[in-house]
């Protein structure tokens, strides 16, 4: 399986995008919204990762439950696709959800229905996928 994450809107605190998942026949089977930090030269905990092609490997932890680990991302580590709502929930990872709204009224769009969206993605791609970030 392959996913394409297209970054669409950049501002000083976050990056909004779309993620589409394709099956092995290259048919789109899933689409969602993404929330990442802005590009700040790939600096740890304050930047999104560079454009490129990575692997999203399934992972489970007590803190985050089921999610994906993005590899390789050296020199950085532990870049994840996980649930969350606000840019302040991100330390360089990728949040997914089905839409945006300014939940906390801080002037920035937040991501909605993140846990439900992540669960759907995991059901469709339990073994992980290749992800291209554009």
Tab-separated table of N, CA, C and O in Angstrom:
chain	number	residue	atom	x	y	z
A	1	UNK	N	0.841	-1.185	0.000
A	1	UNK	CA	0.000	0.000	0.000
A	1	UNK	C	0.878	1.236	0.000
A	1	UNK	O	1.992	1.212	0.487
A	2	UNK	N	0.296	2.293	-0.538
A	2	UNK	CA	1.033	3.550	-0.632
A	2	UNK	C	0.121	4.699	-0.217
A	2	UNK	O	-1.064	4.709	-0.541
A	3	UNK	N	0.702	5.663	0.481
A	3	UNK	CA	-0.016	6.886	0.845
A	3	UNK	C	0.756	8.073	0.300
A	3	UNK	O	1.985	8.042	0.203
A	4	UNK	N	0.008	9.107	-0.037
A	4	UNK	CA	0.615	10.366	-0.449
A	4	UNK	C	0.080	11.454	0.475
A	4	UNK	O	-1.129	11.624	0.611
A	5	UNK	N	0.997	12.148	1.132
A	5	UNK	CA	0.648	13.281	1.984
A	5	UNK	C	1.040	14.538	1.222
A	5	UNK	O	2.218	14.747	0.933
A	6	UNK	N	0.056	15.346	0.891
A	6	UNK	CA	0.296	16.598	0.183
A	6	UNK	C	0.092	17.751	1.151
A	6	UNK	O	-1.014	17.943	1.667
A	7	UNK	N	1.159	18.473	1.401
A	7	UNK	CA	1.086	19.637	2.283
A	7	UNK	C	0.476	20.794	1.494
A	7	UNK	O	0.920	21.120	0.413
A	8	UNK	N	-0.569	21.413	2.073
A	8	UNK	CA	-1.339	22.409	1.317
A	8	UNK	C	-1.257	23.833	1.867
A	8	UNK	O	-1.290	24.782	1.108
A	9	UNK	N	-1.222	23.989	3.167
A	9	UNK	CA	-1.241	25.338	3.741
A	9	UNK	C	-0.204	25.413	4.856
A	9	UNK	O	-0.201	24.599	5.773
A	10	UNK	N	0.646	26.423	4.745
A	10	UNK	CA	1.732	26.611	5.699
A	10	UNK	C	1.535	27.927	6.431
A	10	UNK	O	1.198	28.932	5.813
A	11	UNK	N	1.718	27.931	7.748
A	11	UNK	CA	1.765	29.189	8.484
A	11	UNK	C	2.837	29.081	9.558
A	11	UNK	O	3.580	28.108	9.594
A	12	UNK	N	2.912	30.048	10.432
A	12	UNK	CA	4.048	30.091	11.369
A	12	UNK	C	4.032	28.993	12.429
A	12	UNK	O	5.070	28.687	13.001
A	13	UNK	N	2.867	28.379	12.712
A	13	UNK	CA	2.834	27.364	13.761
A	13	UNK	C	2.465	25.965	13.279
A	13	UNK	O	2.637	24.999	14.018
A	14	UNK	N	1.945	25.844	12.040
A	14	UNK	CA	1.498	24.519	11.610
A	14	UNK	C	1.413	24.419	10.090
A	14	UNK	O	1.469	25.416	9.382
A	15	UNK	N	1.263	23.168	9.645
A	15	UNK	CA	1.106	22.855	8.229
A	15	UNK	C	-0.113	21.955	8.086
A	15	UNK	O	-0.235	20.944	8.791
A	16	UNK	N	-1.021	22.319	7.186
A	16	UNK	CA	-2.226	21.523	6.912
A	16	UNK	C	-2.024	20.755	5.614
A	16	UNK	O	-1.416	21.269	4.670
A	17	UNK	N	-2.567	19.539	5.573
A	17	UNK	CA	-2.419	18.746	4.361
A	17	UNK	C	-3.501	17.702	4.202
A	17	UNK	O	-4.438	17.620	5.003
A	18	UNK	N	-3.353	16.932	3.143
A	18	UNK	CA	-4.260	15.828	2.837
A	18	UNK	C	-3.441	14.557	2.684
A	18	UNK	O	-2.361	14.583	2.075
A	19	UNK	N	-3.954	13.463	3.209
A	19	UNK	CA	-3.328	12.159	3.062
A	19	UNK	C	-4.303	11.244	2.331
A	19	UNK	O	-5.469	11.151	2.719
A	20	UNK	N	-3.826	10.602	1.277
A	20	UNK	CA	-4.633	9.645	0.523
A	20	UNK	C	-3.922	8.299	0.557
A	20	UNK	O	-2.704	8.223	0.336
A	21	UNK	N	-4.672	7.228	0.837
A	21	UNK	CA	-4.138	5.870	0.880
A	21	UNK	C	-4.633	5.120	-0.348
A	21	UNK	O	-5.830	5.150	-0.661
A	22	UNK	N	-3.702	4.442	-1.021
A	22	UNK	CA	-4.015	3.682	-2.233
A	22	UNK	C	-3.713	2.209	-1.992
A	22	UNK	O	-2.710	1.864	-1.365
A	23	UNK	N	-4.572	1.351	-2.524
A	23	UNK	CA	-4.317	-0.086	-2.403
A	23	UNK	C	-3.286	-0.504	-3.449
A	23	UNK	O	-2.771	0.331	-4.210
A	24	UNK	N	-2.989	-1.785	-3.517
A	24	UNK	CA	-1.960	-2.279	-4.428
A	24	UNK	C	-2.344	-2.124	-5.899
A	24	UNK	O	-1.479	-2.189	-6.772
A	25	UNK	N	-3.625	-1.908	-6.182
A	25	UNK	CA	-4.089	-1.643	-7.553
A	25	UNK	C	-4.104	-0.145	-7.863
A	25	UNK	O	-4.645	0.275	-8.887
A	26	UNK	N	-3.538	0.656	-6.945
A	26	UNK	CA	-3.442	2.105	-7.065
A	26	UNK	C	-4.802	2.799	-7.095
A	26	UNK	O	-4.978	3.855	-7.702
A	27	UNK	N	-5.770	2.202	-6.406
A	27	UNK	CA	-7.095	2.792	-6.235
A	27	UNK	C	-7.145	3.458	-4.864
A	27	UNK	O	-6.781	2.835	-3.856
A	28	UNK	N	-7.594	4.719	-4.834
A	28	UNK	CA	-7.692	5.432	-3.556
A	28	UNK	C	-8.775	4.781	-2.704
A	28	UNK	O	-9.917	4.646	-3.129
A	29	UNK	N	-8.388	4.382	-1.492
A	29	UNK	CA	-9.342	3.711	-0.600
A	29	UNK	C	-9.606	4.498	0.689
A	29	UNK	O	-10.469	4.116	1.474
A	30	UNK	N	-8.874	5.597	0.878
A	30	UNK	CA	-9.017	6.359	2.123
A	30	UNK	C	-8.431	7.737	1.902
A	30	UNK	O	-7.428	7.887	1.203
A	31	UNK	N	-9.049	8.739	2.530
A	31	UNK	CA	-8.511	10.087	2.484
A	31	UNK	C	-8.801	10.768	3.809
A	31	UNK	O	-9.864	10.573	4.402
A	32	UNK	N	-7.853	11.581	4.261
A	32	UNK	CA	-8.057	12.316	5.505
A	32	UNK	C	-7.233	13.600	5.472
A	32	UNK	O	-6.478	13.849	4.544
A	33	UNK	N	-7.387	14.394	6.506
A	33	UNK	CA	-6.644	15.635	6.683
A	33	UNK	C	-5.450	15.377	7.596
A	33	UNK	O	-5.466	14.456	8.413
A	34	UNK	N	-4.419	16.202	7.460
A	34	UNK	CA	-3.234	16.080	8.312
A	34	UNK	C	-2.918	17.421	8.968
A	34	UNK	O	-3.274	18.486	8.463
A	35	UNK	N	-2.231	17.335	10.087
A	35	UNK	CA	-1.749	18.514	10.805
A	35	UNK	C	-0.319	18.219	11.237
A	35	UNK	O	-0.054	17.200	11.885
A	36	UNK	N	0.600	19.086	10.831
A	36	UNK	CA	2.010	18.952	11.180
A	36	UNK	C	2.530	20.306	11.649
A	36	UNK	O	1.884	21.327	11.470
A	37	UNK	N	3.726	20.288	12.179
A	37	UNK	CA	4.405	21.534	12.506
A	37	UNK	C	4.884	22.188	11.210
A	37	UNK	O	4.919	21.542	10.165
A	38	UNK	N	5.282	23.458	11.253
A	38	UNK	CA	5.805	24.113	10.050
A	38	UNK	C	7.214	23.597	9.728
A	38	UNK	O	7.839	22.925	10.556
A	39	UNK	N	7.692	23.907	8.536
A	39	UNK	CA	9.063	23.542	8.173
A	39	UNK	C	10.032	24.500	8.860
A	39	UNK	O	9.960	25.724	8.678
A	40	UNK	N	10.890	23.937	9.701
A	40	UNK	CA	11.936	24.711	10.372
A	40	UNK	C	13.240	23.935	10.281
A	40	UNK	O	13.850	23.554	11.293
A	41	UNK	N	13.625	23.653	9.038
A	41	UNK	CA	14.905	22.996	8.736
A	41	UNK	C	15.092	21.658	9.436
A	41	UNK	O	16.199	21.319	9.845
A	42	UNK	N	14.000	20.915	9.605
A	42	UNK	CA	14.040	19.567	10.178
A	42	UNK	C	14.575	19.554	11.613
A	42	UNK	O	15.130	18.558	12.075
A	43	UNK	N	14.381	20.645	12.335
A	43	UNK	CA	14.867	20.700	13.717
A	43	UNK	C	13.949	19.897	14.627
A	43	UNK	O	12.717	19.979	14.530
A	44	UNK	N	14.548	19.147	15.503
A	44	UNK	CA	13.852	18.247	16.415
A	44	UNK	C	12.787	18.980	17.230
A	44	UNK	O	13.041	20.050	17.777
A	45	UNK	N	11.597	18.396	17.282
A	45	UNK	CA	10.468	18.841	18.101
A	45	UNK	C	9.790	20.133	17.655
A	45	UNK	O	8.794	20.515	18.241
A	46	UNK	N	10.337	20.826	16.630
A	46	UNK	CA	9.707	22.077	16.204
A	46	UNK	C	9.455	22.135	14.702
A	46	UNK	O	8.932	23.132	14.205
A	47	UNK	N	9.827	21.086	13.968
A	47	UNK	CA	9.697	21.088	12.514
A	47	UNK	C	9.025	19.815	12.027
A	47	UNK	O	9.152	18.756	12.654
A	48	UNK	N	8.339	19.943	10.884
A	48	UNK	CA	7.899	18.732	10.196
A	48	UNK	C	9.136	18.089	9.549
A	48	UNK	O	10.195	18.707	9.471
A	49	UNK	N	8.983	16.853	9.105
A	49	UNK	CA	10.107	16.178	8.453
A	49	UNK	C	10.180	16.600	6.985
A	49	UNK	O	9.212	17.115	6.427
A	50	UNK	N	11.327	16.381	6.343
A	50	UNK	CA	11.466	16.785	4.943
A	50	UNK	C	10.537	16.003	4.012
A	50	UNK	O	10.120	14.888	4.329
A	51	UNK	N	10.246	16.612	2.858
A	51	UNK	CA	9.539	15.868	1.827
A	51	UNK	C	10.396	14.652	1.472
A	51	UNK	O	11.614	14.668	1.626
A	52	UNK	N	9.732	13.587	1.051
A	52	UNK	CA	10.465	12.374	0.711
A	52	UNK	C	9.581	11.154	0.812
A	52	UNK	O	8.361	11.267	1.011
A	53	UNK	N	10.206	9.998	0.702
A	53	UNK	CA	9.494	8.730	0.769
A	53	UNK	C	9.970	7.971	1.997
A	53	UNK	O	11.176	7.819	2.224
A	54	UNK	N	9.014	7.512	2.785
A	54	UNK	CA	9.274	6.842	4.055
A	54	UNK	C	8.402	5.591	4.160
A	54	UNK	O	7.513	5.378	3.340
A	55	UNK	N	8.629	4.823	5.200
A	55	UNK	CA	7.760	3.698	5.546
A	55	UNK	C	6.997	4.051	6.819
A	55	UNK	O	7.577	4.598	7.763
A	56	UNK	N	5.704	3.737	6.835
A	56	UNK	CA	4.874	3.889	8.034
A	56	UNK	C	4.681	2.485	8.602
A	56	UNK	O	3.982	1.660	8.018
A	57	UNK	N	5.339	2.229	9.712
A	57	UNK	CA	5.371	0.899	10.332
A	57	UNK	C	4.416	0.886	11.526
A	57	UNK	O	4.476	1.780	12.372
A	58	UNK	N	3.535	-0.125	11.625
A	58	UNK	CA	2.614	-0.165	12.765
A	58	UNK	C	3.363	-0.308	14.087
A	58	UNK	O	4.407	-0.969	14.160
A	59	UNK	N	2.812	0.321	15.108
A	59	UNK	CA	3.436	0.315	16.435
A	59	UNK	C	2.331	0.479	17.467
A	59	UNK	O	1.337	1.159	17.221
A	60	UNK	N	2.521	-0.112	18.637
A	60	UNK	CA	1.575	0.034	19.746
A	60	UNK	C	2.358	0.345	21.021
A	60	UNK	O	3.353	-0.312	21.317
A	61	UNK	N	1.888	1.368	21.749
A	61	UNK	CA	2.484	1.696	23.043
A	61	UNK	C	1.358	1.960	24.035
A	61	UNK	O	0.240	2.301	23.633
A	62	UNK	N	1.631	1.833	25.329
A	62	UNK	CA	0.596	2.141	26.321
A	62	UNK	C	0.120	3.592	26.238
A	62	UNK	O	-1.055	3.878	26.412
A	63	UNK	N	1.020	4.508	25.931
A	63	UNK	CA	0.671	5.932	25.890
A	63	UNK	C	-0.195	6.293	24.686
A	63	UNK	O	-1.185	6.995	24.813
A	64	UNK	N	0.151	5.808	23.499
A	64	UNK	CA	-0.528	6.219	22.268
A	64	UNK	C	-1.430	5.152	21.667
A	64	UNK	O	-2.146	5.428	20.720
A	65	UNK	N	-1.385	3.922	22.186
A	65	UNK	CA	-2.162	2.851	21.579
A	65	UNK	C	-1.583	2.508	20.216
A	65	UNK	O	-0.380	2.644	19.982
A	66	UNK	N	-2.442	2.099	19.275
A	66	UNK	CA	-1.981	1.756	17.923
A	66	UNK	C	-1.762	3.031	17.119
A	66	UNK	O	-2.601	3.936	17.123
A	67	UNK	N	-0.639	3.064	16.422
A	67	UNK	CA	-0.284	4.202	15.580
A	67	UNK	C	0.801	3.733	14.610
A	67	UNK	O	1.069	2.542	14.515
A	68	UNK	N	1.423	4.655	13.898
A	68	UNK	CA	2.491	4.319	12.959
A	68	UNK	C	3.767	5.070	13.309
A	68	UNK	O	3.730	6.219	13.752
A	69	UNK	N	4.880	4.389	13.070
A	69	UNK	CA	6.217	4.969	13.230
A	69	UNK	C	6.765	5.203	11.827
A	69	UNK	O	6.775	4.285	11.008
A	70	UNK	N	7.211	6.420	11.528
A	70	UNK	CA	7.754	6.767	10.221
A	70	UNK	C	9.265	6.523	10.238
A	70	UNK	O	9.970	7.048	11.102
A	71	UNK	N	9.751	5.737	9.278
A	71	UNK	CA	11.188	5.431	9.182
A	71	UNK	C	11.622	5.455	7.719
A	71	UNK	O	10.798	5.194	6.845
A	72	UNK	N	12.876	5.710	7.401
A	72	UNK	CA	13.883	6.296	8.281
A	72	UNK	C	13.744	7.816	8.303
A	72	UNK	O	13.377	8.413	7.301
A	73	UNK	N	14.047	8.418	9.412
A	73	UNK	CA	13.976	9.884	9.538
A	73	UNK	C	15.254	10.444	10.169
A	73	UNK	O	15.230	11.526	10.733
A	74	UNK	N	16.339	9.691	10.079
A	74	UNK	CA	17.592	10.157	10.666
A	74	UNK	C	17.964	11.529	10.120
A	74	UNK	O	17.709	11.808	8.948
A	75	UNK	N	18.502	12.411	10.926
A	75	UNK	CA	19.000	12.160	12.265
A	75	UNK	C	17.924	12.189	13.356
A	75	UNK	O	18.207	11.917	14.517
A	76	UNK	N	16.694	12.502	12.980
A	76	UNK	CA	15.615	12.520	13.978
A	76	UNK	C	15.081	11.119	14.190
A	76	UNK	O	15.250	10.240	13.350
A	77	UNK	N	14.400	10.933	15.317
A	77	UNK	CA	13.810	9.639	15.646
A	77	UNK	C	12.389	9.829	16.146
A	77	UNK	O	11.994	10.909	16.544
A	78	UNK	N	11.641	8.744	16.108
A	78	UNK	CA	10.308	8.671	16.693
A	78	UNK	C	9.317	9.673	16.093
A	78	UNK	O	8.561	10.315	16.805
A	79	UNK	N	9.340	9.779	14.781
A	79	UNK	CA	8.321	10.547	14.073
A	79	UNK	C	7.146	9.598	13.876
A	79	UNK	O	7.291	8.515	13.312
A	80	UNK	N	5.980	9.993	14.341
A	80	UNK	CA	4.816	9.107	14.366
A	80	UNK	C	3.645	9.708	13.594
A	80	UNK	O	3.571	10.919	13.401
A	81	UNK	N	2.716	8.851	13.188
A	81	UNK	CA	1.378	9.261	12.794
A	81	UNK	C	0.510	8.836	13.966
A	81	UNK	O	0.427	7.639	14.275
A	82	UNK	N	-0.092	9.803	14.663
A	82	UNK	CA	-0.857	9.475	15.862
A	82	UNK	C	-2.047	10.423	16.025
A	82	UNK	O	-2.190	11.391	15.291
A	83	UNK	N	-2.887	10.135	16.980
A	83	UNK	CA	-4.071	10.946	17.265
A	83	UNK	C	-3.675	12.204	18.039
A	83	UNK	O	-2.717	12.202	18.813
A	84	UNK	N	-4.438	13.248	17.835
A	84	UNK	CA	-4.248	14.516	18.523
A	84	UNK	C	-5.099	15.559	17.831
A	84	UNK	O	-5.603	15.324	16.729
A	85	UNK	N	-5.239	16.708	18.447
A	85	UNK	CA	-6.095	17.749	17.878
A	85	UNK	C	-5.383	19.061	17.559
A	85	UNK	O	-5.778	19.750	16.632
A	86	UNK	N	-4.384	19.412	18.330
A	86	UNK	CA	-3.804	20.746	18.268
A	86	UNK	C	-2.346	20.708	17.836
A	86	UNK	O	-1.648	19.735	18.106
A	87	UNK	N	-1.867	21.789	17.221
A	87	UNK	CA	-0.453	21.832	16.844
A	87	UNK	C	0.441	21.666	18.071
A	87	UNK	O	1.557	21.172	17.972
A	88	UNK	N	-0.075	22.013	19.240
A	88	UNK	CA	0.699	21.839	20.469
A	88	UNK	C	0.798	20.369	20.890
A	88	UNK	O	1.580	20.037	21.776
A	89	UNK	N	0.019	19.482	20.250
A	89	UNK	CA	0.115	18.036	20.505
A	89	UNK	C	1.240	17.396	19.699
A	89	UNK	O	1.494	16.212	19.833
A	90	UNK	N	1.899	18.162	18.844
A	90	UNK	CA	2.862	17.617	17.889
A	90	UNK	C	4.288	17.972	18.313
A	90	UNK	O	4.576	19.113	18.636
A	91	UNK	N	5.172	16.993	18.244
A	91	UNK	CA	6.602	17.223	18.476
A	91	UNK	C	7.382	16.809	17.234
A	91	UNK	O	8.440	16.200	17.321
A	92	UNK	N	6.813	17.097	16.061
A	92	UNK	CA	7.454	16.722	14.808
A	92	UNK	C	6.701	15.617	14.090
A	92	UNK	O	7.075	15.211	12.998
A	93	UNK	N	5.636	15.119	14.695
A	93	UNK	CA	4.863	14.002	14.149
A	93	UNK	C	3.783	14.490	13.189
A	93	UNK	O	3.734	15.654	12.834
A	94	UNK	N	2.917	13.568	12.790
A	94	UNK	CA	1.809	13.856	11.884
A	94	UNK	C	0.515	13.449	12.577
A	94	UNK	O	0.377	12.299	13.001
A	95	UNK	N	-0.410	14.386	12.716
A	95	UNK	CA	-1.741	14.081	13.235
A	95	UNK	C	-2.681	13.910	12.053
A	95	UNK	O	-2.533	14.599	11.039
A	96	UNK	N	-3.661	13.007	12.188
A	96	UNK	CA	-4.658	12.857	11.136
A	96	UNK	C	-6.060	12.988	11.710
A	96	UNK	O	-6.282	12.735	12.896
A	97	UNK	N	-6.987	13.414	10.853
A	97	UNK	CA	-8.385	13.565	11.241
A	97	UNK	C	-9.232	13.723	9.994
A	97	UNK	O	-8.715	13.679	8.879
A	98	UNK	N	-10.536	13.951	10.177
A	98	UNK	CA	-11.406	14.025	9.002
A	98	UNK	C	-11.723	15.443	8.547
A	98	UNK	O	-12.248	15.648	7.458
A	99	UNK	N	-11.421	16.452	9.373
A	99	UNK	CA	-11.705	17.831	9.002
A	99	UNK	C	-10.976	18.765	9.971
A	99	UNK	O	-10.297	18.307	10.887
A	100	UNK	N	-11.162	20.081	9.750
A	100	UNK	CA	-10.533	21.093	10.592
A	100	UNK	C	-11.581	22.017	11.204
A	100	UNK	O	-12.610	22.281	10.599
A	101	UNK	N	-11.269	22.525	12.386
A	101	UNK	CA	-12.062	23.562	13.034
A	101	UNK	C	-11.194	24.171	14.134
A	101	UNK	O	-10.318	23.501	14.675
A	102	UNK	N	-11.440	25.405	14.465
A	102	UNK	CA	-10.687	26.053	15.540
A	102	UNK	C	-11.361	25.710	16.874
A	102	UNK	O	-12.106	26.505	17.437
A	103	UNK	N	-11.076	24.537	17.392
A	103	UNK	CA	-11.719	24.013	18.606
A	103	UNK	C	-11.478	24.928	19.805
A	103	UNK	O	-12.394	25.255	20.548
A	104	UNK	N	-10.239	25.304	20.009
A	104	UNK	CA	-9.880	26.069	21.208
A	104	UNK	C	-9.877	27.581	20.990
A	104	UNK	O	-9.460	28.328	21.856
A	105	UNK	N	-10.342	28.023	19.839
A	105	UNK	CA	-10.510	29.450	19.532
A	105	UNK	C	-9.217	30.264	19.669
A	105	UNK	O	-9.219	31.399	20.116
A	106	UNK	N	-8.082	29.654	19.234
A	106	UNK	CA	-6.805	30.365	19.278
A	106	UNK	C	-6.427	30.980	17.936
A	106	UNK	O	-5.347	31.541	17.781
A	107	UNK	N	-7.321	30.857	16.945
A	107	UNK	CA	-7.054	31.422	15.626
A	107	UNK	C	-6.404	30.454	14.660
A	107	UNK	O	-6.136	30.807	13.517
A	108	UNK	N	-6.126	29.217	15.099
A	108	UNK	CA	-5.517	28.203	14.246
A	108	UNK	C	-6.455	27.013	14.107
A	108	UNK	O	-7.123	26.620	15.071
A	109	UNK	N	-6.469	26.433	12.917
A	109	UNK	CA	-7.320	25.270	12.693
A	109	UNK	C	-6.754	24.056	13.413
A	109	UNK	O	-5.552	23.789	13.371
A	110	UNK	N	-7.619	23.319	14.065
A	110	UNK	CA	-7.283	22.082	14.766
A	110	UNK	C	-7.879	20.927	13.962
A	110	UNK	O	-8.761	21.119	13.134
A	111	UNK	N	-7.420	19.726	14.226
A	111	UNK	CA	-7.898	18.566	13.469
A	111	UNK	C	-8.966	17.835	14.275
A	111	UNK	O	-8.860	17.727	15.497
A	112	UNK	N	-10.001	17.375	13.604
A	112	UNK	CA	-11.153	16.754	14.258
A	112	UNK	C	-11.207	15.242	14.012
A	112	UNK	O	-10.741	14.758	12.990
A	113	UNK	N	-11.829	14.545	14.964
A	113	UNK	CA	-12.079	13.096	14.868
A	113	UNK	C	-10.805	12.306	14.594
A	113	UNK	O	-10.792	11.364	13.805
A	114	UNK	N	-9.746	12.683	15.280
A	114	UNK	CA	-8.436	12.091	15.054
A	114	UNK	C	-8.392	10.601	15.418
A	114	UNK	O	-7.885	9.788	14.648
A	115	UNK	N	-8.903	10.241	16.581
A	115	UNK	CA	-8.848	8.827	16.992
A	115	UNK	C	-9.642	7.932	16.038
A	115	UNK	O	-9.193	6.854	15.672
A	116	UNK	N	-10.824	8.392	15.645
A	116	UNK	CA	-11.669	7.622	14.731
A	116	UNK	C	-10.970	7.467	13.373
A	116	UNK	O	-10.966	6.393	12.778
A	117	UNK	N	-10.374	8.554	12.892
A	117	UNK	CA	-9.688	8.534	11.606
A	117	UNK	C	-8.471	7.618	11.652
A	117	UNK	O	-8.238	6.825	10.728
A	118	UNK	N	-7.697	7.678	12.725
A	118	UNK	CA	-6.539	6.803	12.877
A	118	UNK	C	-6.974	5.342	12.924
A	118	UNK	O	-6.358	4.480	12.296
A	119	UNK	N	-8.051	5.057	13.633
A	119	UNK	CA	-8.556	3.682	13.713
A	119	UNK	C	-8.933	3.163	12.321
A	119	UNK	O	-8.608	2.028	11.967
A	120	UNK	N	-9.588	3.988	11.506
A	120	UNK	CA	-9.951	3.586	10.138
A	120	UNK	C	-8.711	3.291	9.310
A	120	UNK	O	-8.665	2.308	8.565
A	121	UNK	N	-7.700	4.158	9.418
A	121	UNK	CA	-6.463	3.954	8.663
A	121	UNK	C	-5.790	2.646	9.077
A	121	UNK	O	-5.349	1.867	8.219
A	122	UNK	N	-5.736	2.378	10.362
A	122	UNK	CA	-5.113	1.143	10.860
A	122	UNK	C	-5.893	-0.082	10.377
A	122	UNK	O	-5.286	-1.103	10.019
A	123	UNK	N	-7.220	0.008	10.337
A	123	UNK	CA	-8.021	-1.112	9.834
A	123	UNK	C	-7.728	-1.389	8.361
A	123	UNK	O	-7.695	-2.537	7.938
A	124	UNK	N	-7.504	-0.340	7.573
A	124	UNK	CA	-7.237	-0.496	6.150
A	124	UNK	C	-5.791	-0.894	5.855
A	124	UNK	O	-5.526	-1.557	4.848
A	125	UNK	N	-4.864	-0.482	6.711
A	125	UNK	CA	-3.438	-0.747	6.488
A	125	UNK	C	-2.785	-1.271	7.763
A	125	UNK	O	-1.892	-0.638	8.322
A	126	UNK	N	-3.220	-2.448	8.235
A	126	UNK	CA	-2.689	-2.962	9.498
A	126	UNK	C	-1.197	-3.313	9.453
A	126	UNK	O	-0.532	-3.335	10.486
A	127	UNK	N	-0.669	-3.557	8.259
A	127	UNK	CA	0.754	-3.909	8.128
A	127	UNK	C	1.615	-2.706	7.765
A	127	UNK	O	2.799	-2.841	7.551
A	128	UNK	N	0.999	-1.533	7.664
A	128	UNK	CA	1.735	-0.330	7.331
A	128	UNK	C	1.682	-0.023	5.846
A	128	UNK	O	0.989	-0.697	5.080
A	129	UNK	N	2.475	0.984	5.441
A	129	UNK	CA	2.447	1.438	4.059
A	129	UNK	C	3.653	2.331	3.784
A	129	UNK	O	4.311	2.819	4.718
A	130	UNK	N	3.935	2.531	2.511
A	130	UNK	CA	4.913	3.522	2.079
A	130	UNK	C	4.212	4.864	2.034
A	130	UNK	O	3.053	4.939	1.591
A	131	UNK	N	4.869	5.908	2.518
A	131	UNK	CA	4.267	7.241	2.489
A	131	UNK	C	5.203	8.211	1.783
A	131	UNK	O	6.381	8.297	2.115
A	132	UNK	N	4.655	8.885	0.787
A	132	UNK	CA	5.391	9.928	0.085
A	132	UNK	C	4.852	11.266	0.563
A	132	UNK	O	3.647	11.524	0.479
A	133	UNK	N	5.747	12.114	1.038
A	133	UNK	CA	5.366	13.449	1.511
A	133	UNK	C	5.797	14.455	0.456
A	133	UNK	O	6.965	14.501	0.069
A	134	UNK	N	4.811	15.230	-0.014
A	134	UNK	CA	5.063	16.243	-1.070
A	134	UNK	C	4.830	17.627	-0.511
A	134	UNK	O	3.957	17.839	0.290
